[in-house]
Short mmCIF file of C-alpha atoms in Angstrom, two decimals:
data_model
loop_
_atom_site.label_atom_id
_atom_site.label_comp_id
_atom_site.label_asym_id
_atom_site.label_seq_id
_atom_site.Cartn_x
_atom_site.Cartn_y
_atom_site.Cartn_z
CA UNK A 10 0.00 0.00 0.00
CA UNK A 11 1.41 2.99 -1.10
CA UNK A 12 0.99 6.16 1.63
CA UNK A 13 0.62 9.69 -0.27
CA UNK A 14 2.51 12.54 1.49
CA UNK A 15 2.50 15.71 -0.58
CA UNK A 16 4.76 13.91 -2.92
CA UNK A 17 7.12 16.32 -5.21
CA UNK A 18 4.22 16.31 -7.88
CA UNK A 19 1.29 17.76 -5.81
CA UNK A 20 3.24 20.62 -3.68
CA UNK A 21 1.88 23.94 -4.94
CA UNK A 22 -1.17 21.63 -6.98
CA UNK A 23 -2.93 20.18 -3.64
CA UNK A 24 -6.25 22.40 -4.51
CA UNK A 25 -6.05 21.92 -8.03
CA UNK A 26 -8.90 19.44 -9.56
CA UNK A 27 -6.77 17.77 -11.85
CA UNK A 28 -4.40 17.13 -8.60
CA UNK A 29 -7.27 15.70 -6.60
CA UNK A 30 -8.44 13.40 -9.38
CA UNK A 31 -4.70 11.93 -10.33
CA UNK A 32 -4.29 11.34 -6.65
CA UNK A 33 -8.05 9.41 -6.66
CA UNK A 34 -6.94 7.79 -8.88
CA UNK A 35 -3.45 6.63 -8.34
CA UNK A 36 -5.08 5.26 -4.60
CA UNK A 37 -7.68 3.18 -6.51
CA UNK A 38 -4.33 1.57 -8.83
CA UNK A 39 -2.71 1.12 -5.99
CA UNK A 40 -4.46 -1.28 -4.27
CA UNK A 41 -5.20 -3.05 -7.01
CA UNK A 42 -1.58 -4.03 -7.84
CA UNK A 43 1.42 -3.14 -5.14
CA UNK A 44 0.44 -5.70 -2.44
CA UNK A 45 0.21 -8.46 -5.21
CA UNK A 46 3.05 -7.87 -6.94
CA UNK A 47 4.89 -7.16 -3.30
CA UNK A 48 3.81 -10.70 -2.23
CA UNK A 49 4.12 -12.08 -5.95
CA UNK A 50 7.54 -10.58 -6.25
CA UNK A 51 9.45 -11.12 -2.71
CA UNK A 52 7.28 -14.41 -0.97
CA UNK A 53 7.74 -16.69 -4.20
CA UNK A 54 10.76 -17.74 -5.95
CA UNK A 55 8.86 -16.45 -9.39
CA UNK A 56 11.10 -13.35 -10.32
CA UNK A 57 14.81 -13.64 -7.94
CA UNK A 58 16.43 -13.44 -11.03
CA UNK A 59 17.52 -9.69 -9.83
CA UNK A 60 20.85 -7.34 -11.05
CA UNK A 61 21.01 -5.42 -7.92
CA UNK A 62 18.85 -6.24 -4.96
CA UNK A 63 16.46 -4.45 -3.48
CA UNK A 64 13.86 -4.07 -0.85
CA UNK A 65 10.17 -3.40 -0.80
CA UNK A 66 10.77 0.01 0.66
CA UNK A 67 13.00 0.90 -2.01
CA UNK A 68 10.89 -0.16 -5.02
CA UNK A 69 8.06 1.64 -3.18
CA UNK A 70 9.83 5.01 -3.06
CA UNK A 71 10.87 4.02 -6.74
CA UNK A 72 7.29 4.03 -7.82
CA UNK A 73 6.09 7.59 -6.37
CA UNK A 74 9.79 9.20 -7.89
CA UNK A 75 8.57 7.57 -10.92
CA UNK A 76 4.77 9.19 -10.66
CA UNK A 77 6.11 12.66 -9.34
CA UNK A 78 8.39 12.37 -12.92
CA UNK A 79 5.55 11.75 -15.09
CA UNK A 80 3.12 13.43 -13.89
CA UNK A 81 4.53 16.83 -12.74
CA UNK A 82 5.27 17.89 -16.65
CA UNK A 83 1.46 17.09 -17.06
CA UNK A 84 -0.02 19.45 -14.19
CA UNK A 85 2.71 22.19 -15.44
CA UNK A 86 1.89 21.68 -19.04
CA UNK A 87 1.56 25.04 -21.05
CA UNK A 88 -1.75 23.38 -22.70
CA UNK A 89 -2.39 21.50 -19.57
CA UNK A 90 -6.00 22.79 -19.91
CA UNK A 91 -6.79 21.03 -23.03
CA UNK A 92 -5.02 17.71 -21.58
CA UNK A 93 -7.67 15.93 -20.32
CA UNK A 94 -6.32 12.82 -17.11
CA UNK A 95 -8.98 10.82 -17.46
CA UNK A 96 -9.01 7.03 -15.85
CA UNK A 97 -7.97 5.44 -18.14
CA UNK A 98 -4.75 7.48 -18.88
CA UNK A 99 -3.64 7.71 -15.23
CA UNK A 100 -3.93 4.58 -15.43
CA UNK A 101 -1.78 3.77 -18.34
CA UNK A 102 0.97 6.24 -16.90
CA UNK A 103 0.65 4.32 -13.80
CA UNK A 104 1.12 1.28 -15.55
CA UNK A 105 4.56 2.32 -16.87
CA UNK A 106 5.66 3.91 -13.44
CA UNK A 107 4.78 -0.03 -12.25
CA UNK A 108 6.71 -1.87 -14.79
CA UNK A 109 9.94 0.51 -14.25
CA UNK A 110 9.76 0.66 -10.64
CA UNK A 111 9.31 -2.92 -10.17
CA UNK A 112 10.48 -4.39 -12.81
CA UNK A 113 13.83 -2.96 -13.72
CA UNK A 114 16.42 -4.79 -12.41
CA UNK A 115 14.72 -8.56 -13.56
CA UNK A 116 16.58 -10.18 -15.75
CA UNK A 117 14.59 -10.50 -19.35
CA UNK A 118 13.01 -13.66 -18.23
CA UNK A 119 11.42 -12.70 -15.09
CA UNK A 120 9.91 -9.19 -16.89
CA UNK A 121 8.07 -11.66 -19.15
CA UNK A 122 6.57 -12.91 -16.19
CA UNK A 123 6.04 -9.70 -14.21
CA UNK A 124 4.74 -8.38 -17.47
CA UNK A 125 1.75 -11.30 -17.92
CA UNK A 126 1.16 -10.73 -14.35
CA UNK A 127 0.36 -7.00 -14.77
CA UNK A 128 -1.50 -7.51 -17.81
CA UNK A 129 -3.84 -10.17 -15.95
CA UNK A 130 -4.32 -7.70 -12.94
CA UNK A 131 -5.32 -4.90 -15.23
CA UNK A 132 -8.23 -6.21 -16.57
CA UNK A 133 -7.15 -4.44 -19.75
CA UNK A 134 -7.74 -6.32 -23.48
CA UNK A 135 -4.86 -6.17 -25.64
CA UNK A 136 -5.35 -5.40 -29.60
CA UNK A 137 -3.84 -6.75 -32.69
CA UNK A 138 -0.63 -6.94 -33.75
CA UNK A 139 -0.72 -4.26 -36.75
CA UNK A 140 -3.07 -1.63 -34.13
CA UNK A 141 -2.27 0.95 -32.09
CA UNK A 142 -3.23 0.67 -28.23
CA UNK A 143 -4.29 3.57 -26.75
CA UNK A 144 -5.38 4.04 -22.97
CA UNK A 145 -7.90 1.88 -21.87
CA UNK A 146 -5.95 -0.92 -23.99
CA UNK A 147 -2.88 -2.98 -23.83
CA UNK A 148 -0.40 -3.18 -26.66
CA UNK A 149 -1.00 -7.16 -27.85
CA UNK A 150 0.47 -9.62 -26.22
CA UNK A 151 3.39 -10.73 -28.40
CA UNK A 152 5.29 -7.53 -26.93
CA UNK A 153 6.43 -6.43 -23.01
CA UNK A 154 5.15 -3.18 -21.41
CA UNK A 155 8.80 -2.65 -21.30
CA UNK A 156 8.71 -2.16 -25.18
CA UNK A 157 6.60 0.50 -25.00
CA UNK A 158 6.45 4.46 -23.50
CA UNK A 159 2.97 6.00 -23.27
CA UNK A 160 2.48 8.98 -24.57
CA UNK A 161 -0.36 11.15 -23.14
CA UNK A 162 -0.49 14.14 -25.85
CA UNK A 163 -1.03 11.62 -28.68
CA UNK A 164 -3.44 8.84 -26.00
CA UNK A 165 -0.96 6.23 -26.99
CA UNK A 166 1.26 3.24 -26.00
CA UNK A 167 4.49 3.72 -28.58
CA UNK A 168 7.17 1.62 -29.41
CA UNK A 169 10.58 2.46 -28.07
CA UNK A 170 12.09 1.06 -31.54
CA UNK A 171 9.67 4.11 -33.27
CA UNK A 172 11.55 6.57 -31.52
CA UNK A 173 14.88 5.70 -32.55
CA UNK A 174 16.62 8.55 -34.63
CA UNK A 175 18.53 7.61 -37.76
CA UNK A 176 22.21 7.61 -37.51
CA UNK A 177 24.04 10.41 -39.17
CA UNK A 178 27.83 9.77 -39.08
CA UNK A 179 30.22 12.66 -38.22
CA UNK A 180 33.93 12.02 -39.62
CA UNK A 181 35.12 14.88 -37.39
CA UNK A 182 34.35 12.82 -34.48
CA UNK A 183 36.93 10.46 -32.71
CA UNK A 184 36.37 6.55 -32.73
CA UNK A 185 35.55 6.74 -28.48
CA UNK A 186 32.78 9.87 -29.43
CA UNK A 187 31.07 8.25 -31.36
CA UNK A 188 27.40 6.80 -30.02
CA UNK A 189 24.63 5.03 -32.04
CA UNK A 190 21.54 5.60 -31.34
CA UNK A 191 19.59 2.68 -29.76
CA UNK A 192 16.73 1.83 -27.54
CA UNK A 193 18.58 1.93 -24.07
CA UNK A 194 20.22 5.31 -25.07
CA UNK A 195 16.65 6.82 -25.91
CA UNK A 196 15.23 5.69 -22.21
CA UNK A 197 18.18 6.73 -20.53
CA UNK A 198 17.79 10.52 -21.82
CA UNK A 199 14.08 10.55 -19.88
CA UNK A 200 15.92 9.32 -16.06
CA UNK A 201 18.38 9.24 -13.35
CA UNK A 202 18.54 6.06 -11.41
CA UNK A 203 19.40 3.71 -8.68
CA UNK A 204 20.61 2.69 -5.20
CA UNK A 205 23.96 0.94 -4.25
CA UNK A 206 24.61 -0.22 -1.10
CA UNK A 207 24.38 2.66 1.15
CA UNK A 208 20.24 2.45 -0.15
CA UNK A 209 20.75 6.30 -0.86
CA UNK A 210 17.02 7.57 0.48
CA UNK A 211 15.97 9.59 -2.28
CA UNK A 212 17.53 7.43 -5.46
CA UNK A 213 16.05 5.59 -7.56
CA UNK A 214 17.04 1.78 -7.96
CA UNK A 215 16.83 1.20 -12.22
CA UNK A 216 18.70 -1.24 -14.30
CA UNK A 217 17.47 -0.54 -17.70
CA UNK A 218 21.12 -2.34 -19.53
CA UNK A 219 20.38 -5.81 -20.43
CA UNK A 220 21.23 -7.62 -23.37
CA UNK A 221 19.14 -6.44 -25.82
CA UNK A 222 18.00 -3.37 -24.55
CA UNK A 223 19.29 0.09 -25.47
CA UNK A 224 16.55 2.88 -25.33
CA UNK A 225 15.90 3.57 -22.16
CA UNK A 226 18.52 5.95 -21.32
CA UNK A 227 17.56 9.20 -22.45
CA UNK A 228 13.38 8.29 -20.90
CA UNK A 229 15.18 7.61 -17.95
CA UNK A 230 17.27 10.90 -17.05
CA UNK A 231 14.77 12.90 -18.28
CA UNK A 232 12.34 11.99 -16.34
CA UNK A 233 14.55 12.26 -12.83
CA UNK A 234 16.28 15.39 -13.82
CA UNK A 235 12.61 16.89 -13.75
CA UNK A 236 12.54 16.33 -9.80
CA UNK A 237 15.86 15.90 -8.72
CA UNK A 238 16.83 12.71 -8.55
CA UNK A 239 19.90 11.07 -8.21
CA UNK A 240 20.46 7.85 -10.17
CA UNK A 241 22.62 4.88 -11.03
CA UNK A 242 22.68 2.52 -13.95
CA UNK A 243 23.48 -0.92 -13.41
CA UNK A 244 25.05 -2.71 -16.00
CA UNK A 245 27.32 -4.91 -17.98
CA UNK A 246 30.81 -4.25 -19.15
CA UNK A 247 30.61 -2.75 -22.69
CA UNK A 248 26.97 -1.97 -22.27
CA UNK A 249 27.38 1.56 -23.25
CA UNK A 250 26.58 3.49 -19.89
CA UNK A 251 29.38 5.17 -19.58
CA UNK A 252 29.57 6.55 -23.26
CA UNK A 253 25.50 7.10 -23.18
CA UNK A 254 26.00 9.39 -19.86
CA UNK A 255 28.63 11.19 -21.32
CA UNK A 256 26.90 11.97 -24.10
CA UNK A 257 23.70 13.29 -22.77
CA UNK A 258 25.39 15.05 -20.45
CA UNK A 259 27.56 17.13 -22.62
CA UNK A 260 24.52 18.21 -24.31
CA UNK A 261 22.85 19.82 -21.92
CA UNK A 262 22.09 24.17 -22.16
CA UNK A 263 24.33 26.64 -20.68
CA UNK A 264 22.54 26.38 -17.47
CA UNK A 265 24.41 23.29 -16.54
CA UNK A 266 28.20 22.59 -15.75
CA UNK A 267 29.56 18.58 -15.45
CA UNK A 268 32.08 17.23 -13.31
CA UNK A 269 32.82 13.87 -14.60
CA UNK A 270 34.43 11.98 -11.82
CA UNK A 271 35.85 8.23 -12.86
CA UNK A 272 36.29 5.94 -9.65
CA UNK A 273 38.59 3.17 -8.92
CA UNK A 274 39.70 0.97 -5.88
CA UNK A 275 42.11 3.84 -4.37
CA UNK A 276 39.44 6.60 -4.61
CA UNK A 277 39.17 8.42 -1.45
CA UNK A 278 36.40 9.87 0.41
CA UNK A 279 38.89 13.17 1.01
CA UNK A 280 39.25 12.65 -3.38
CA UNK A 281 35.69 13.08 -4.14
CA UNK A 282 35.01 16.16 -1.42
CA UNK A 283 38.32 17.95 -2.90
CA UNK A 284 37.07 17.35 -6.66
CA UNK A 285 33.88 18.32 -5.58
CA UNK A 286 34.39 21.90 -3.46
CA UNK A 287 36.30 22.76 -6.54
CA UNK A 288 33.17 23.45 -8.39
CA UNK A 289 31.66 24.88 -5.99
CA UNK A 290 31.55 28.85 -4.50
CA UNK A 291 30.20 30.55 -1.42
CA UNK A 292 26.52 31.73 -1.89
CA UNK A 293 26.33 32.93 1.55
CA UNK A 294 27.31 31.89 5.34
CA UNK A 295 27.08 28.37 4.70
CA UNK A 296 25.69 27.77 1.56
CA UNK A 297 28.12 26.77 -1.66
CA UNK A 298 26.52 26.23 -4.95
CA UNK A 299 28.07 26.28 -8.50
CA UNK A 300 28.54 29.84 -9.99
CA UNK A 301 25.24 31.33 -9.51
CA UNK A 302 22.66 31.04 -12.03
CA UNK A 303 24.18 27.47 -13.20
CA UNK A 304 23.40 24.44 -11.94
CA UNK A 305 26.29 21.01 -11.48
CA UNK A 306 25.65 17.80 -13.15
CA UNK A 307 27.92 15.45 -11.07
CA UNK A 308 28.60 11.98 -13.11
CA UNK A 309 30.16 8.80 -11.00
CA UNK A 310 31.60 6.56 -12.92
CA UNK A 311 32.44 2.82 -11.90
CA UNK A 312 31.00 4.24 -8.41
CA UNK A 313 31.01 0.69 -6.98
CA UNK A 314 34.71 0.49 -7.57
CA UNK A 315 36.47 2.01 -3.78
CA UNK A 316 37.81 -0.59 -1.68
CA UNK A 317 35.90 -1.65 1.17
CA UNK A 318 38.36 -0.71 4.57
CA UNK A 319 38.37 -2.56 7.77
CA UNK A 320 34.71 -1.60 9.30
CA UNK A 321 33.18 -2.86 6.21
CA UNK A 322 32.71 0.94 4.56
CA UNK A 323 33.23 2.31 1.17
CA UNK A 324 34.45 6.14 2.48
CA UNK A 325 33.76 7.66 -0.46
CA UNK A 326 30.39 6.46 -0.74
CA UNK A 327 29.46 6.97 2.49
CA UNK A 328 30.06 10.79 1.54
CA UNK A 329 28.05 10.40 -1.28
CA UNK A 330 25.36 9.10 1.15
CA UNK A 331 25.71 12.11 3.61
CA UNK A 332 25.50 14.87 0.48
CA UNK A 333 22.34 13.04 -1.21
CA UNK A 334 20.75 12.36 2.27
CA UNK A 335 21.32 15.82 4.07
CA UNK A 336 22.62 17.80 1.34
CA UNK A 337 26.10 18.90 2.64
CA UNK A 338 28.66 17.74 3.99
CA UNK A 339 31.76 19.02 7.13
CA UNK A 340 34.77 21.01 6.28
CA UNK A 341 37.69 18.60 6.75
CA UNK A 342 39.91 21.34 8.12
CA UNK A 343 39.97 23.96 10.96
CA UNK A 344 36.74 24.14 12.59
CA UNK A 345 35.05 21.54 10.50
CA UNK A 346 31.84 23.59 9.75
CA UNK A 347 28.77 22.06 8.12
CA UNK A 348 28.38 23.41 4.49
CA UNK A 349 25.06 23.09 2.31
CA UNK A 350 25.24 22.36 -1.07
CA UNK A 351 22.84 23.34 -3.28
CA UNK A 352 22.04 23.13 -6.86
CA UNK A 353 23.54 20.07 -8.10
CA UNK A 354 21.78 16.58 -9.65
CA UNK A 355 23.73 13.26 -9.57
CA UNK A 356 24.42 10.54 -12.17
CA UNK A 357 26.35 7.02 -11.37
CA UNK A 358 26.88 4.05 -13.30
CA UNK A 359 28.47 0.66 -12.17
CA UNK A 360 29.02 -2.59 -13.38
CA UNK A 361 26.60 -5.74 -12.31
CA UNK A 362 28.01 -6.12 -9.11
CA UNK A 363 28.26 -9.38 -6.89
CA UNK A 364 26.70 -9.26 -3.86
CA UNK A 365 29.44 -8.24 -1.94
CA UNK A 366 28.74 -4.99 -3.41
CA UNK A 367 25.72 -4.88 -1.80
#
């Protein structure tokens, strides 16, 4: 059962009607699905088939990050009076936030069996191969959820492979700059993602990288960046997360700086606060930002990577934890004042880990 709390979406909405009827809404969905896939999901041995583990708690917070993401550009739409939420498009883009949130870090086997599960508990019917679903359907049944994105302008489920631009080569370009466009890469651009072992509060735990996936990149980030949250992709080697990242990234409008930050077994928790205060400038007493009117993109790469010391902690992460968790962090000389840091949104990547990682 999912408890509403003012959630990121509704602050400054709660007297809207449109805010009232998603959140109607989005209680009615919710009981019918999150305790059955909860118990379907973590008291069988159906789907354990898992990249990173996880805990109920944490796919529950995934699900409402997800829904504050999706819907928030909806209630702030610049046509968002001509947008009509009905029932049976809240329910499709809860549908999506379900499949992501739970669903994300299976293995491709155990989505096709999360996926049948969802599409029995829906009640929904499914149309033919050649037609286009729209809410109130289901895309037919030779194809995942996963394969799809709704889109609420347009009232329809779309296939991730539609939305895949055409490849233009650039000869100026060096061999490591180059990316091709694929599904993973387009559903990473809409999200930020995941939580490692210090089960960062506010991330977001997503493992979009399998074998034959590469879309979901752009969705992914996207979506996140929208409300602020940090994330980490999961991965294999080779799997393009790094590159992907990089790419987005570097893309971004003059109103964003990046620190890239690559992490191996010697990183330091002292390495990633000095690399880190170096982007940073006083705001006011106690406050540090990046220059003002910008805001810091901070990419971890291989974040899983520092070695573990004698009480069982990864320093550098656990600084990680302490700036996500309580946004700032001591001063590690003289007086060792507290410092806020403000203004700055957080991308990781790592390889599949073992579960000593965890």
């Amino acid at each position: 059962m999912i408890i509403i709390h003012q959630p990121v979406l509704f602050v400054g909405h709660t007297g809207s009607s449109k805010t009232a009827t998603i959140l109607s809404y989005i209680r009615n969905f919710d009981s019918q699905y999150t305790n059955l896939i909860l118990n379907f999901s973590f008291r069988t041995k159906s789907m354990d088939n898992v990249i990173v583990l996880r805990s109920q708690v944490n796919i529950i917070v995934q699900l409402t990050k997800l829904l504050d993401s999706l819907f928030l550009p909806l209630i702030n739409h610049e046509k968002k009076d001509q947008l009509e939420l009905n029932s049976d498009k809240i329910h499709a883009i809860f549908l999506q936030a379900f499949m992501w949130s739970f669903g994300a870090c299976l293995k491709q086997e155990d989505r096709i069996i999360l996926d049948t599960f969802i599409k029995y508990l829906s009640g929904l019917s499914t149309v033919s191969i050649d037609s286009k679903a729209k809410s109130g359907q289901l895309p037919n049944e030779k194809f995942l959820l996963f394969d799809y994105i709704f889109q609420p302008e347009l009232d329809q489920w779309i296939k991730w492979n539609d939305l895949i631009p055409k490849y233009e080569h650039d000869r100026s370009k060096r061999f490591t700059e180059l990316l091709v466009p694929t599904i993973d890469t387009i559903r990473l651009g809409m999200i930020k993602t995941k939580n490692i072992s210090v089960h960062l509060k506010y991330t977001i735990s997503i493992s979009p990288l399998l074998e034959n996936d590469n879309i979901d990149l752009e969705w992914l980030i996207k979506s996140m960046i929208t409300i602020h949250q940090p994330v980490l992709f999961v991965g294999d080697t080779g799997s393009s997360k790094t590159a992907t990242i990089l790419s987005y990234i570097r893309n971004f409008d003059s109103q964003y700086t990046n620190l890239i930050l690559n992490f191996s077994s010697r990183t330091k928790s002292i390495d990633v606060q000095r690399s880190i205060e170096s982007q940073l400038e006083k705001r006011s007493k106690d406050t540090y930002g990046p220059t003002a009117g910008t805001k810091l993109i901070i990419f971890l790469d291989d974040i899983s990577m520092p070695k573990i010391d004698q009480y069982g902690t990864q320093q550098s992460i656990a600084l990680l934890k302490l700036l996500i968790e309580k946004h700032g962090m001591y001063e590690r000389t003289g007086e060792l004042n507290w410092k806020f840091i403000t203004d700055i949104d957080w991308i990781a990547a790592m390889s599949t880990p073992g579960n000593e990682l965890l």
